[in-house]
mmCIF file of C-alpha atoms in Angstrom:
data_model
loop_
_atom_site.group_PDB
_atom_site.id
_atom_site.type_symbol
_atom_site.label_atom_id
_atom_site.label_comp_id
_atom_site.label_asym_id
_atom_site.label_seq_id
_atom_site.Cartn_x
_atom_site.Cartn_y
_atom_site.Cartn_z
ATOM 1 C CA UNK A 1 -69.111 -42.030 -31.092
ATOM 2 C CA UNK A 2 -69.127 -44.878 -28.461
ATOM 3 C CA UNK A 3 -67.132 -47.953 -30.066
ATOM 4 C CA UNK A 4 -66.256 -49.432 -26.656
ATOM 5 C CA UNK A 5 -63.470 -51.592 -26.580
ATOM 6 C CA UNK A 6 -61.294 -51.848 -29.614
ATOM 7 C CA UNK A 7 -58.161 -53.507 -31.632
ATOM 8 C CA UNK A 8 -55.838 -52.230 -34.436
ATOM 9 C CA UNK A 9 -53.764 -54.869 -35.973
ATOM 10 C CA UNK A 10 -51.398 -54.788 -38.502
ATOM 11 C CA UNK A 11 -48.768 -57.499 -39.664
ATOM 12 C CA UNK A 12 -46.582 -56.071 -37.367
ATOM 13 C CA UNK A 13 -47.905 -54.580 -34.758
ATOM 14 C CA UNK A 14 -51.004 -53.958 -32.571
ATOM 15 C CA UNK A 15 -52.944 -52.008 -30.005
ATOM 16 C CA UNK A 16 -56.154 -52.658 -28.175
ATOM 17 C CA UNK A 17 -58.321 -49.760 -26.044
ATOM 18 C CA UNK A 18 -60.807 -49.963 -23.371
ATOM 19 C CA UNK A 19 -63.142 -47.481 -23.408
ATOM 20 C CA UNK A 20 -66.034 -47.661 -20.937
ATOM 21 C CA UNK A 21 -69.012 -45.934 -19.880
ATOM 22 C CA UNK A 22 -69.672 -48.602 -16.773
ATOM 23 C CA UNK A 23 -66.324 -49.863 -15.857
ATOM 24 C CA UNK A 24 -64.187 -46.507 -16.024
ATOM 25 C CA UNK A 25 -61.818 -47.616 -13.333
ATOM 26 C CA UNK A 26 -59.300 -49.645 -14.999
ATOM 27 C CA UNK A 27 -55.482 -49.473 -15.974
ATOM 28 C CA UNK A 28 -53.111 -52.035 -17.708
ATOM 29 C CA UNK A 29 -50.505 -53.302 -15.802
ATOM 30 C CA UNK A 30 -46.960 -55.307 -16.649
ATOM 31 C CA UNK A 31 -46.829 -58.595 -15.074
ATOM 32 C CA UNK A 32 -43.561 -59.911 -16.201
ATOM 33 C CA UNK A 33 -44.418 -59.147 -20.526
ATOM 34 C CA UNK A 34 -48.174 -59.818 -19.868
ATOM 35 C CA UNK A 35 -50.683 -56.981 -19.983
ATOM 36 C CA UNK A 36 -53.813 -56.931 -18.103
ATOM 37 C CA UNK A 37 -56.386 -55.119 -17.686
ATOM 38 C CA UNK A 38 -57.237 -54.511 -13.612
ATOM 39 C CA UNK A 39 -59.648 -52.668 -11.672
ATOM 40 C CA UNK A 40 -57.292 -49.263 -10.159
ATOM 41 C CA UNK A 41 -57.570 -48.973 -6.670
ATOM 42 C CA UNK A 42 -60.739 -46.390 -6.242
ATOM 43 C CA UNK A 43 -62.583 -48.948 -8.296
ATOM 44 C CA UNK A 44 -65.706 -49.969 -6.613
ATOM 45 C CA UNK A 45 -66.120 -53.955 -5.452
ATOM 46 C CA UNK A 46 -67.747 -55.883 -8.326
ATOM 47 C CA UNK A 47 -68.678 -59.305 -9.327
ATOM 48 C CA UNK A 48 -68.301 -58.720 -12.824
ATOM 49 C CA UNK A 49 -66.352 -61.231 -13.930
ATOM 50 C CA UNK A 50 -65.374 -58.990 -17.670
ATOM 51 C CA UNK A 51 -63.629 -56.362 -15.608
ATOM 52 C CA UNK A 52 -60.278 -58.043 -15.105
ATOM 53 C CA UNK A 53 -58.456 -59.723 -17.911
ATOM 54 C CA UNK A 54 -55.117 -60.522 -19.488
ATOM 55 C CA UNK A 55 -55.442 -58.181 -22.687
ATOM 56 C CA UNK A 56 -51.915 -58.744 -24.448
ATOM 57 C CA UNK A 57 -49.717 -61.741 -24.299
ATOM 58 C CA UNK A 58 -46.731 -63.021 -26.048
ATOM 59 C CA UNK A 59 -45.869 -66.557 -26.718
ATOM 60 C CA UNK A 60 -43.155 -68.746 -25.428
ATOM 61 C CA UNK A 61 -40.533 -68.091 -28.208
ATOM 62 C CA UNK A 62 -41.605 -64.596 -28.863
ATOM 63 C CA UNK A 63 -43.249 -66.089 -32.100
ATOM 64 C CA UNK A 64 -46.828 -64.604 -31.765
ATOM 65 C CA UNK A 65 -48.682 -61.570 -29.997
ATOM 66 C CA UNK A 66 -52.002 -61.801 -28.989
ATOM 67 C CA UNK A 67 -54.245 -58.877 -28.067
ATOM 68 C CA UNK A 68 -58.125 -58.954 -27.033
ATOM 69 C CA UNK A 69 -60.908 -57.500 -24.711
ATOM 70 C CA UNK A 70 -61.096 -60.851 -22.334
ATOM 71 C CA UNK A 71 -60.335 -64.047 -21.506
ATOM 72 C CA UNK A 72 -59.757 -65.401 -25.413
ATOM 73 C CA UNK A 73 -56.271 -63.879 -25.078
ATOM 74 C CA UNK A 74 -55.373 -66.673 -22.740
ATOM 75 C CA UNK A 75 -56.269 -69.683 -24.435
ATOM 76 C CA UNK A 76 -55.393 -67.897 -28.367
ATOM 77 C CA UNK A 77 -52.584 -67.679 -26.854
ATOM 78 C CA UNK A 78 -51.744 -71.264 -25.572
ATOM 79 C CA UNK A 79 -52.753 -73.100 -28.473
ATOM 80 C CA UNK A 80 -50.392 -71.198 -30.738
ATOM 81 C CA UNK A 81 -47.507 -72.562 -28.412
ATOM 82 C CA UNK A 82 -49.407 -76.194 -29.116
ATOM 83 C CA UNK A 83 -48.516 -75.391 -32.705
ATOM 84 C CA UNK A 84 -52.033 -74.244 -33.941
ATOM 85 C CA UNK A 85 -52.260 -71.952 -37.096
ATOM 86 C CA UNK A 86 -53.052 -68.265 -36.061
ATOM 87 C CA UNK A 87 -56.452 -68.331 -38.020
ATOM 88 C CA UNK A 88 -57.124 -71.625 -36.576
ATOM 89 C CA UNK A 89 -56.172 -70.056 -32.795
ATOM 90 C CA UNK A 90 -58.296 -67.036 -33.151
ATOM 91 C CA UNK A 91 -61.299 -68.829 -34.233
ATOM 92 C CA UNK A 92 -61.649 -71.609 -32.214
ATOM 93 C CA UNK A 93 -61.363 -69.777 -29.047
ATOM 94 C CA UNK A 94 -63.167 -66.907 -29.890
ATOM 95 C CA UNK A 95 -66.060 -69.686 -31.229
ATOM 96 C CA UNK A 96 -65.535 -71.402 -27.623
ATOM 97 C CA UNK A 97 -65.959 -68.866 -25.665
ATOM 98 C CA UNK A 98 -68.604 -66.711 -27.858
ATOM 99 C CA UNK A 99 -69.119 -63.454 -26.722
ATOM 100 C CA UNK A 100 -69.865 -61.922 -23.716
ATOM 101 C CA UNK A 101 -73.255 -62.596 -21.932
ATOM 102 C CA UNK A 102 -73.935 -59.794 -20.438
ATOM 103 C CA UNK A 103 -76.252 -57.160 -20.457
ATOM 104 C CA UNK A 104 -75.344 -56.006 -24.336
ATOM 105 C CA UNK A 105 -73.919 -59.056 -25.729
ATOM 106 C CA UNK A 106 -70.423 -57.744 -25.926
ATOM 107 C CA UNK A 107 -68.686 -59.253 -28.512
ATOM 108 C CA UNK A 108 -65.266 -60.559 -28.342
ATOM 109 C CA UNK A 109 -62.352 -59.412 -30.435
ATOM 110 C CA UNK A 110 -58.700 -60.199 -30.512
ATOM 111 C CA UNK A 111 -55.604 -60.401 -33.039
ATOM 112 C CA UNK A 112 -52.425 -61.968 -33.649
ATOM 113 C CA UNK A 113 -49.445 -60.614 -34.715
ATOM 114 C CA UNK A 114 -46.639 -63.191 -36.114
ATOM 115 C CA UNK A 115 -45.295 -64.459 -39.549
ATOM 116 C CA UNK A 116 -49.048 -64.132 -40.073
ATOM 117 C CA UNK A 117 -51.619 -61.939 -38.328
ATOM 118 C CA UNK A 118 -54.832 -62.060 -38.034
ATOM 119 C CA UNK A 119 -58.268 -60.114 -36.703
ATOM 120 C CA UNK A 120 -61.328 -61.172 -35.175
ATOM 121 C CA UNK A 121 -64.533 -60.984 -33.846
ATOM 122 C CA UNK A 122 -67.227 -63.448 -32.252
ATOM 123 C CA UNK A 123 -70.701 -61.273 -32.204
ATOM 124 C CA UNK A 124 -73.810 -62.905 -31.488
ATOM 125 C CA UNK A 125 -74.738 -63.368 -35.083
ATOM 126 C CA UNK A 126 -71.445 -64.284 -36.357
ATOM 127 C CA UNK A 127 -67.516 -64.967 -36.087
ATOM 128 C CA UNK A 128 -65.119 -63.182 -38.652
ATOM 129 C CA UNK A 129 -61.534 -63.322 -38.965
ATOM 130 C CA UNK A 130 -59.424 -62.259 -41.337
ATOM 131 C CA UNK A 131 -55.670 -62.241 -42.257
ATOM 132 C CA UNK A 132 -54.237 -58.358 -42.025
ATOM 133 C CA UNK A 133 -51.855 -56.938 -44.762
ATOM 134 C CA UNK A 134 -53.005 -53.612 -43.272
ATOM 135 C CA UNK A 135 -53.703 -52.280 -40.006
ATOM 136 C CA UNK A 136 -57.543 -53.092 -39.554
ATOM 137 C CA UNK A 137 -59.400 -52.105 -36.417
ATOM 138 C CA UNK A 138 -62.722 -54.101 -35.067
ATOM 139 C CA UNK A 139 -64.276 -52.908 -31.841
ATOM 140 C CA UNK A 140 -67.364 -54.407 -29.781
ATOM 141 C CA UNK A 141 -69.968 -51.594 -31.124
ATOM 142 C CA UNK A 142 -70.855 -49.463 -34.160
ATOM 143 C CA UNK A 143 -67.010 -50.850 -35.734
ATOM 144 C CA UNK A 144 -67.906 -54.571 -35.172
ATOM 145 C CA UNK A 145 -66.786 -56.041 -38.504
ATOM 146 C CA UNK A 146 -62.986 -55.762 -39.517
ATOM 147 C CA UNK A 147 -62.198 -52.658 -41.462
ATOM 148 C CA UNK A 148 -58.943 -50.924 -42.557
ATOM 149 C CA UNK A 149 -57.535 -48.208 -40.732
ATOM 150 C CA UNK A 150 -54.672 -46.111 -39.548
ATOM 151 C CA UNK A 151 -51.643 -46.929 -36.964
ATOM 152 C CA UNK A 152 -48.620 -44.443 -37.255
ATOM 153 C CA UNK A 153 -46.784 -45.291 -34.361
ATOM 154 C CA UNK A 154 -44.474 -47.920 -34.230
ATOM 155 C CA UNK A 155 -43.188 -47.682 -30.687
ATOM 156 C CA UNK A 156 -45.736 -49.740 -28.232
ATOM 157 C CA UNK A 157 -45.863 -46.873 -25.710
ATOM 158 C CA UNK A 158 -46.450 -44.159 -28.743
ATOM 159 C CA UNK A 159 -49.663 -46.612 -30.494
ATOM 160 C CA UNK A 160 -50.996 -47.434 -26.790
ATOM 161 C CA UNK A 161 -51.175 -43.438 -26.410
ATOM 162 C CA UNK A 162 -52.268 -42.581 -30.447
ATOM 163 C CA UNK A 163 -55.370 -44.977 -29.471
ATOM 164 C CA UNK A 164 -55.888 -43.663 -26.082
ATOM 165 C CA UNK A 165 -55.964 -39.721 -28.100
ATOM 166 C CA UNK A 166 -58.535 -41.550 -30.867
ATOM 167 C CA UNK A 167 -62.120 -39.224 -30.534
ATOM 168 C CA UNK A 168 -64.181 -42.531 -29.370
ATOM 169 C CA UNK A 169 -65.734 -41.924 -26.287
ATOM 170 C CA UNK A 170 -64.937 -42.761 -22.742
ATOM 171 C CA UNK A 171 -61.194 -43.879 -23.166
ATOM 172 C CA UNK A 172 -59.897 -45.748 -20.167
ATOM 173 C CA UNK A 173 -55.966 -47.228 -21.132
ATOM 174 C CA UNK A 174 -54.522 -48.830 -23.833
ATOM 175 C CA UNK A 175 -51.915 -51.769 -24.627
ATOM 176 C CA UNK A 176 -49.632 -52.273 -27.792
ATOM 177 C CA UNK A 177 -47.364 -54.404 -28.937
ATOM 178 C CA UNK A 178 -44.955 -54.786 -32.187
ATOM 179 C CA UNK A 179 -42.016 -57.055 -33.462
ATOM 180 C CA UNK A 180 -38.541 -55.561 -32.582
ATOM 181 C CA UNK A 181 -36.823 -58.240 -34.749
ATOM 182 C CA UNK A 182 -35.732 -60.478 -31.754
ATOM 183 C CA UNK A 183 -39.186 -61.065 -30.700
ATOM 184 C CA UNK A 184 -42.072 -58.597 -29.175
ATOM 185 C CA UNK A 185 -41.851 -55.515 -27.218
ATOM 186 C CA UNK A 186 -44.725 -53.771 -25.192
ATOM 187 C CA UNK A 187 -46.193 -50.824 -23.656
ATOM 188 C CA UNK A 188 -49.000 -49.860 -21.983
ATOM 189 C CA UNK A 189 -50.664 -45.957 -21.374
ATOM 190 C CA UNK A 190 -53.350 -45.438 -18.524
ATOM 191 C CA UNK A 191 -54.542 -41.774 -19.127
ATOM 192 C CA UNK A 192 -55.445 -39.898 -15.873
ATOM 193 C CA UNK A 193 -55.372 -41.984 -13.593
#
């Protein structure tokens, strides 16, 4: 099954995957704590501007993680370092920005992880969010409404590779990140590259 890009967050942890049948040329790279998402170097020139994104951030104070599938991560991101609720975050970005208009109407999802964490998803004929108690997984197709699931690893390198091994189709890399008790630690796995 092709779920295309997806999130599992639980209150204390999370991992996001790009899978892609287009774009298969990516990798997630450390720059400085932030993840991104970045064409590798046999990638063919493109316009597209959904190729290339920051995919898992932390904030200033190690008080929140944010992961996503675009651009939302960014501003989620900054306005819980203005002091915004999570919920409050999550949906008025992912509302702002909407989701993706391109060819399939990609929807956007993201999550937080902090004192409270949070999914969510802007499709074109809704937004959801909800608070997580449970690891919950959304992804852009077929999974596009928040719904519990499974994340054994605890280590960010060890959930970036249990998503990259999930049976969806057309895995590309993966991101994770979970509380360490002094703040957020990371990891990232890129597959055959």
């Amino acid at each position: 099954m092709y779920v295309g890009r997806f999130i599992v967050v639980a209150p204390d942890r999370a991992a996001y995957r790009v899978s892609s049948r287009s774009f298969p040329n990516r990798r997630v790279i450390d720059r400085d704590g932030t993840l991104t998402v970045a064409p590798t170097t046999a990638a063919p020139e493109t316009d597209n501007p959904y190729i290339s994104y920051n995919c898992l951030r932390t904030t200033a104070g190690d008080t929140h993680a944010v992961v996503g599938n675009g651009t939302q991560v960014d501003p989620i991101t900054e306005k819980l370092e203005s002091g915004y609720p999570p919920r409050d975050a999550l949906a008025e970005s992912l509302l702002a920005l909407d989701y993706e208009k391109d060819d399939y109407d990609t929807p956007r999802i993201a999550g937080v992880v902090g004192e409270e964490s949070y999914v969510g998803i802007v499709r074109r004929d809704a937004l959801l969010v909800e608070s997580v108690g449970e690891p919950t997984l959304v992804a852009t197709y077929e999974k596009d409404a928040p719904e519990p699931d499974v994340l054994e690893a605890t280590d960010p390198s060890a959930m970036a590779a249990e998503l990259y091994g999930r049976e969806f189709e057309h895995p590309v890399c993966a991101a994770a990140v979970a509380a360490d008790g002094e703040g957020f630690s990371t990891g990232h796995h890129n597959g055959k590259q």
